[in-house]
PDB file of C-alpha atoms in Angstrom:
ATOM      1  CA  MET W1279      34.525   5.992   7.280  1.00  0.00           C
ATOM      2  CA  ARG W1280      31.880   8.925   6.815  1.00  0.00           C
ATOM      3  CA  GLU W1281      34.650  11.654   7.354  1.00  0.00           C
ATOM      4  CA  ASP W1282      37.004   9.928   5.348  1.00  0.00           C
ATOM      5  CA  ILE W1283      34.405   9.678   2.324  1.00  0.00           C
ATOM      6  CA  ARG W1284      33.803  13.248   2.664  1.00  0.00           C
ATOM      7  CA  ARG W1285      37.427  14.344   2.699  1.00  0.00           C
ATOM      8  CA  LEU W1286      38.174  12.133  -0.378  1.00  0.00           C
ATOM      9  CA  LEU W1287      34.998  13.412  -2.316  1.00  0.00           C
ATOM     10  CA  GLN W1288      35.898  17.126  -1.694  1.00  0.00           C
ATOM     11  CA  ALA W1289      39.384  16.547  -2.952  1.00  0.00           C
ATOM     12  CA  TYR W1290      38.064  15.044  -5.839  1.00  0.00           C
ATOM     13  CA  GLU W1291      36.995  16.645  -8.876  1.00  0.00           C
ATOM     14  CA  PRO W1292      34.646  14.727 -10.867  1.00  0.00           C
ATOM     15  CA  ALA W1293      34.568  14.570 -14.858  1.00  0.00           C
ATOM     16  CA  ARG W1294      31.881  16.535 -16.650  1.00  0.00           C
ATOM     17  CA  GLN W1295      30.165  15.573 -19.614  1.00  0.00           C
ATOM     18  CA  GLN W1296      28.411  18.107 -22.128  1.00  0.00           C
ATOM     19  CA  PRO W1297      26.791  15.793 -24.783  1.00  0.00           C
ATOM     20  CA  ASP W1298      26.201  17.406 -28.345  1.00  0.00           C
ATOM     21  CA  PRO W1299      23.316  17.495 -28.968  1.00  0.00           C
ATOM     22  CA  PRO W1300      22.422  17.871 -25.290  1.00  0.00           C
ATOM     23  CA  LEU W1301      20.481  15.112 -23.148  1.00  0.00           C
ATOM     24  CA  PRO W1302      18.344  15.200 -20.525  1.00  0.00           C
ATOM     25  CA  PRO W1303      19.829  15.844 -17.155  1.00  0.00           C
ATOM     26  CA  ALA W1304      19.308  13.365 -14.381  1.00  0.00           C
ATOM     27  CA  GLY W1305      20.308  13.064 -10.456  1.00  0.00           C
ATOM     28  CA  VAL W1306      20.981   9.722  -8.780  1.00  0.00           C
ATOM     29  CA  LEU W1307      22.102   9.091  -5.428  1.00  0.00           C
ATOM     30  CA  LEU W1308      24.474   6.755  -3.917  1.00  0.00           C
ATOM     31  CA  LEU W1309      23.406   6.436  -0.252  1.00  0.00           C
ATOM     32  CA  LEU W1310      25.127   4.812   2.302  1.00  0.00           C
ATOM     33  CA  HIS W1311      24.281   4.348   6.121  1.00  0.00           C
ATOM     34  CA  ASP W1312      25.872   2.575   9.046  1.00  0.00           C
ATOM     35  CA  ARG W1313      24.664  -0.675  10.204  1.00  0.00           C
ATOM     36  CA  PRO W1314      25.962  -3.314  12.508  1.00  0.00           C
ATOM     37  CA  GLY W1315      28.991  -4.839  10.535  1.00  0.00           C
ATOM     38  CA  GLY W1316      29.954  -1.616   8.457  1.00  0.00           C
ATOM     39  CA  PRO W1317      28.436   0.845   6.008  1.00  0.00           C
ATOM     40  CA  HIS W1318      26.019  -0.245   3.451  1.00  0.00           C
ATOM     41  CA  VAL W1319      24.797   1.225   0.057  1.00  0.00           C
ATOM     42  CA  ILE W1320      21.386   1.397  -0.596  1.00  0.00           C
ATOM     43  CA  PHE W1321      19.766   0.248  -4.010  1.00  0.00           C
ATOM     44  CA  GLN W1322      16.451  -0.085  -5.369  1.00  0.00           C
ATOM     45  CA  LYS W1323      15.115  -3.136  -7.511  1.00  0.00           C
ATOM     46  CA  ARG W1324      12.602  -1.123 -10.076  1.00  0.00           C
ATOM     47  CA  THR W1325       9.571  -2.675 -10.878  1.00  0.00           C
ATOM     48  CA  ASP W1326       8.353  -3.953 -14.231  1.00  0.00           C
ATOM     49  CA  HIS W1327       5.816  -0.980 -14.672  1.00  0.00           C
ATOM     50  CA  VAL W1328       8.337   1.849 -15.217  1.00  0.00           C
ATOM     51  CA  ARG W1329       9.224   3.237 -18.426  1.00  0.00           C
ATOM     52  CA  ASP W1330      12.716   3.115 -18.230  1.00  0.00           C
ATOM     53  CA  HIS W1331      15.245   0.297 -16.874  1.00  0.00           C
ATOM     54  CA  LYS W1332      12.471  -2.263 -15.920  1.00  0.00           C
ATOM     55  CA  GLY W1333      13.640  -4.835 -13.049  1.00  0.00           C
ATOM     56  CA  GLN W1334      17.002  -3.478 -12.895  1.00  0.00           C
ATOM     57  CA  VAL W1335      19.167  -2.448  -9.963  1.00  0.00           C
ATOM     58  CA  SER W1336      19.760   1.171  -9.379  1.00  0.00           C
ATOM     59  CA  PHE W1337      20.607   3.973  -7.318  1.00  0.00           C
ATOM     60  CA  PRO W1338      17.317   6.024  -6.235  1.00  0.00           C
ATOM     61  CA  GLY W1339      17.348   8.962  -8.760  1.00  0.00           C
ATOM     62  CA  GLY W1340      15.379  10.191 -11.994  1.00  0.00           C
ATOM     63  CA  VAL W1341      15.124  12.984 -14.527  1.00  0.00           C
ATOM     64  CA  MET W1342      15.304  16.401 -13.430  1.00  0.00           C
ATOM     65  CA  ASP W1343      11.826  18.370 -13.546  1.00  0.00           C
ATOM     66  CA  PRO W1344      11.413  21.773 -15.053  1.00  0.00           C
ATOM     67  CA  GLY W1345      11.257  23.076 -11.652  1.00  0.00           C
ATOM     68  CA  ASP W1346      14.304  21.725 -10.044  1.00  0.00           C
ATOM     69  CA  PRO W1347      17.022  23.993  -9.209  1.00  0.00           C
ATOM     70  CA  ASP W1348      19.730  21.864  -9.951  1.00  0.00           C
ATOM     71  CA  VAL W1349      20.317  17.892 -10.237  1.00  0.00           C
ATOM     72  CA  ARG W1350      21.822  18.013  -6.611  1.00  0.00           C
ATOM     73  CA  TYR W1351      18.090  18.912  -5.708  1.00  0.00           C
ATOM     74  CA  THR W1352      16.671  16.084  -8.357  1.00  0.00           C
ATOM     75  CA  ALA W1353      18.350  13.386  -6.669  1.00  0.00           C
ATOM     76  CA  LEU W1354      17.231  14.202  -3.412  1.00  0.00           C
ATOM     77  CA  ARG W1355      13.661  14.711  -4.373  1.00  0.00           C
ATOM     78  CA  GLU W1356      13.782  11.407  -6.292  1.00  0.00           C
ATOM     79  CA  THR W1357      15.240   9.727  -3.463  1.00  0.00           C
ATOM     80  CA  HIS W1358      12.409  10.868  -1.306  1.00  0.00           C
ATOM     81  CA  GLU W1359       9.852   9.895  -4.039  1.00  0.00           C
ATOM     82  CA  GLU W1360      11.111   6.637  -4.813  1.00  0.00           C
ATOM     83  CA  ILE W1361      12.367   5.233  -1.370  1.00  0.00           C
ATOM     84  CA  GLY W1362      10.999   7.724   1.209  1.00  0.00           C
ATOM     85  CA  VAL W1363      14.143   9.419   2.463  1.00  0.00           C
ATOM     86  CA  HIS W1364      13.622  12.754   3.450  1.00  0.00           C
ATOM     87  CA  PRO W1365      16.162  15.157   2.087  1.00  0.00           C
ATOM     88  CA  ASP W1366      16.900  16.569   5.586  1.00  0.00           C
ATOM     89  CA  HIS W1367      18.222  13.062   6.926  1.00  0.00           C
ATOM     90  CA  VAL W1368      20.795  12.957   4.024  1.00  0.00           C
ATOM     91  CA  GLU W1369      24.385  14.755   4.176  1.00  0.00           C
ATOM     92  CA  VAL W1370      25.293  14.890   0.819  1.00  0.00           C
ATOM     93  CA  LEU W1371      29.171  14.271   0.656  1.00  0.00           C
ATOM     94  CA  GLY W1372      30.329  15.038  -2.591  1.00  0.00           C
ATOM     95  CA  GLN W1373      29.661  14.044  -6.274  1.00  0.00           C
ATOM     96  CA  LEU W1374      30.867  11.564  -8.997  1.00  0.00           C
ATOM     97  CA  ASP W1375      31.405  11.775 -12.255  1.00  0.00           C
ATOM     98  CA  ASP W1376      28.952  12.559 -15.029  1.00  0.00           C
ATOM     99  CA  MET W1377      27.682   9.459 -16.792  1.00  0.00           C
ATOM    100  CA  VAL W1378      25.743   9.344 -20.192  1.00  0.00           C
ATOM    101  CA  THR W1379      23.524   6.178 -20.346  1.00  0.00           C
ATOM    102  CA  VAL W1380      22.433   3.944 -23.441  1.00  0.00           C
ATOM    103  CA  SER W1381      19.050   5.479 -22.548  1.00  0.00           C
ATOM    104  CA  ASN W1382      20.084   8.788 -23.442  1.00  0.00           C
ATOM    105  CA  PHE W1383      19.937  10.731 -20.205  1.00  0.00           C
ATOM    106  CA  LEU W1384      23.036  12.491 -18.492  1.00  0.00           C
ATOM    107  CA  VAL W1385      23.439  11.334 -15.124  1.00  0.00           C
ATOM    108  CA  THR W1386      25.143  13.407 -12.222  1.00  0.00           C
ATOM    109  CA  PRO W1387      25.876  10.770  -9.209  1.00  0.00           C
ATOM    110  CA  PHE W1388      25.919  12.236  -5.506  1.00  0.00           C
ATOM    111  CA  VAL W1389      27.169  10.579  -2.478  1.00  0.00           C
ATOM    112  CA  GLY W1390      24.889  10.924   0.623  1.00  0.00           C
ATOM    113  CA  TRP W1391      25.184   9.669   3.829  1.00  0.00           C
ATOM    114  CA  LEU W1392      21.790   8.543   6.007  1.00  0.00           C
ATOM    115  CA  ASP W1393      21.962  10.083   9.003  1.00  0.00           C
ATOM    116  CA  ARG W1394      19.802   7.330  10.776  1.00  0.00           C
ATOM    117  CA  TYR W1395      19.735   3.379  11.162  1.00  0.00           C
ATOM    118  CA  PRO W1396      17.385   2.047  10.818  1.00  0.00           C
ATOM    119  CA  TYR W1397      14.987   3.988   8.822  1.00  0.00           C
ATOM    120  CA  GLU W1398      11.551   3.656   7.922  1.00  0.00           C
ATOM    121  CA  TRP W1399      11.742   3.245   4.100  1.00  0.00           C
ATOM    122  CA  ARG W1400       8.792   4.205   2.273  1.00  0.00           C
ATOM    123  CA  PHE W1401       8.733   3.325  -1.620  1.00  0.00           C
ATOM    124  CA  SER W1402       6.782   4.165  -4.268  1.00  0.00           C
ATOM    125  CA  SER W1403       5.382   0.310  -5.163  1.00  0.00           C
ATOM    126  CA  GLN W1404       4.802   1.687  -8.815  1.00  0.00           C
ATOM    127  CA  GLU W1405       8.506   2.338  -9.243  1.00  0.00           C
ATOM    128  CA  VAL W1406      10.239   0.114  -6.501  1.00  0.00           C
ATOM    129  CA  ALA W1407       9.770  -3.770  -6.194  1.00  0.00           C
ATOM    130  CA  TYR W1408      12.534  -3.635  -3.156  1.00  0.00           C
ATOM    131  CA  LEU W1409      15.247  -2.137  -1.866  1.00  0.00           C
ATOM    132  CA  LEU W1410      18.801  -3.748  -1.186  1.00  0.00           C
ATOM    133  CA  GLU W1411      21.368  -3.227   1.426  1.00  0.00           C
ATOM    134  CA  VAL W1412      24.522  -4.373   0.521  1.00  0.00           C
ATOM    135  CA  PRO W1413      27.481  -3.899   2.741  1.00  0.00           C
ATOM    136  CA  LEU W1414      30.403  -1.657   1.290  1.00  0.00           C
ATOM    137  CA  SER W1415      32.688  -4.608   1.975  1.00  0.00           C
ATOM    138  CA  HIS W1416      30.621  -6.981  -0.109  1.00  0.00           C
ATOM    139  CA  LEU W1417      30.787  -4.263  -2.755  1.00  0.00           C
ATOM    140  CA  ARG W1418      34.714  -3.764  -2.361  1.00  0.00           C
ATOM    141  CA  ASP W1419      35.232  -7.833  -2.446  1.00  0.00           C
ATOM    142  CA  PRO W1420      36.800  -8.433  -6.140  1.00  0.00           C
ATOM    143  CA  ARG W1421      35.141 -11.962  -5.992  1.00  0.00           C
ATOM    144  CA  ASN W1422      31.738 -10.417  -6.301  1.00  0.00           C
ATOM    145  CA  LEU W1423      32.672  -8.384  -9.361  1.00  0.00           C
ATOM    146  CA  VAL W1424      31.374 -10.622 -12.170  1.00  0.00           C
ATOM    147  CA  PRO W1425      31.547 -10.368 -16.214  1.00  0.00           C
ATOM    148  CA  ASP W1426      27.928  -9.435 -17.473  1.00  0.00           C
ATOM    149  CA  ARG W1427      27.367 -10.095 -21.429  1.00  0.00           C
ATOM    150  CA  ARG W1428      25.141  -7.580 -23.016  1.00  0.00           C
ATOM    151  CA  ILE W1429      23.954  -6.922 -26.648  1.00  0.00           C
ATOM    152  CA  ILE W1430      23.568  -2.791 -26.818  1.00  0.00           C
ATOM    153  CA  ASN W1431      22.455  -1.579 -29.672  1.00  0.00           C
ATOM    154  CA  GLY W1432      23.300  -4.827 -32.090  1.00  0.00           C
ATOM    155  CA  ARG W1433      26.928  -5.149 -30.343  1.00  0.00           C
ATOM    156  CA  GLU W1434      28.119  -7.379 -27.719  1.00  0.00           C
ATOM    157  CA  TYR W1435      29.722  -5.844 -24.499  1.00  0.00           C
ATOM    158  CA  VAL W1436      31.349  -7.385 -21.759  1.00  0.00           C
ATOM    159  CA  LEU W1437      30.716  -4.920 -18.579  1.00  0.00           C
ATOM    160  CA  GLN W1438      31.728  -5.500 -14.727  1.00  0.00           C
ATOM    161  CA  ALA W1439      28.851  -5.829 -12.643  1.00  0.00           C
ATOM    162  CA  TYR W1440      28.251  -6.883  -9.004  1.00  0.00           C
ATOM    163  CA  GLN W1441      26.799  -9.979  -7.961  1.00  0.00           C
ATOM    164  CA  PHE W1442      24.634  -9.683  -4.737  1.00  0.00           C
ATOM    165  CA  GLY W1443      22.861 -12.760  -3.824  1.00  0.00           C
ATOM    166  CA  ASN W1444      20.398 -13.215  -6.942  1.00  0.00           C
ATOM    167  CA  ASP W1445      20.735  -9.586  -8.016  1.00  0.00           C
ATOM    168  CA  LEU W1446      22.981  -8.320 -10.559  1.00  0.00           C
ATOM    169  CA  ILE W1447      24.150  -4.591 -10.192  1.00  0.00           C
ATOM    170  CA  TRP W1448      24.937  -3.691 -13.685  1.00  0.00           C
ATOM    171  CA  GLY W1449      25.083  -1.191 -16.314  1.00  0.00           C
ATOM    172  CA  ALA W1450      25.015   2.738 -15.791  1.00  0.00           C
ATOM    173  CA  THR W1451      24.496   1.963 -11.652  1.00  0.00           C
ATOM    174  CA  ALA W1452      27.651  -0.346 -12.166  1.00  0.00           C
ATOM    175  CA  ARG W1453      29.877   1.989 -13.651  1.00  0.00           C
ATOM    176  CA  MET W1454      28.779   4.787 -11.208  1.00  0.00           C
ATOM    177  CA  LEU W1455      29.482   2.307  -8.111  1.00  0.00           C
ATOM    178  CA  GLY W1456      32.789   1.402  -9.696  1.00  0.00           C
ATOM    179  CA  ASN W1457      33.876   5.142  -9.905  1.00  0.00           C
ATOM    180  CA  PHE W1458      33.083   5.379  -6.286  1.00  0.00           C
ATOM    181  CA  LEU W1459      35.174   2.347  -5.333  1.00  0.00           C
ATOM    182  CA  ASP W1460      37.831   3.101  -7.433  1.00  0.00           C
ATOM    183  CA  LEU W1461      38.203   6.673  -4.906  1.00  0.00           C
ATOM    184  CA  LEU W1462      37.637   4.545  -1.933  1.00  0.00           C
ATOM    185  CA  ARG W1463      41.044   2.631  -2.895  1.00  0.00           C
ATOM    186  CA  ALA W1464      42.455   5.874  -1.565  1.00  0.00           C
ATOM    187  CA  LEU W1465      41.455   4.808   1.756  1.00  0.00           C
ATOM    188  CA  GLU W1466      43.403   1.474   2.125  1.00  0.00           C
TER     189      GLU W1466
END
């Protein structure tokens, strides 16, 4: 599947956004790895100690530092800082559509493949409460796509979310995941 995803992403032209005024750039990593039973996607449950997105399920990643050469570097650096994955252990397969978040960041998601399993996760206890290793087959199953009602800036929205046990993958993470899963339909 890794090669299929690589080819798919190489042929894909991600949508770019240039908000006016510009927003702080951020990079995240949709990280896959092979396990018995097929590929899994790594998510993190954020702690209540972080400034933004307390308690939410997200991809590892964060805001671009002034010394980062590009957002791809940011996504890999942040993944290392948050869950201990060394950048040399990740093959970046491609990029998804840029996303403007309600927290006013311009997020560029990358898709990466972890070259080993099992992995010795070492995550930041300040930022990450725990990891979720979600089977890709679970995320592709429409029965796990659920409506999620949120009040954002005083308006009610019904957004798509993904249920995994007691955890809900929603918001920008769910939209990025949806972008990826939509692309995967070409492999069916």
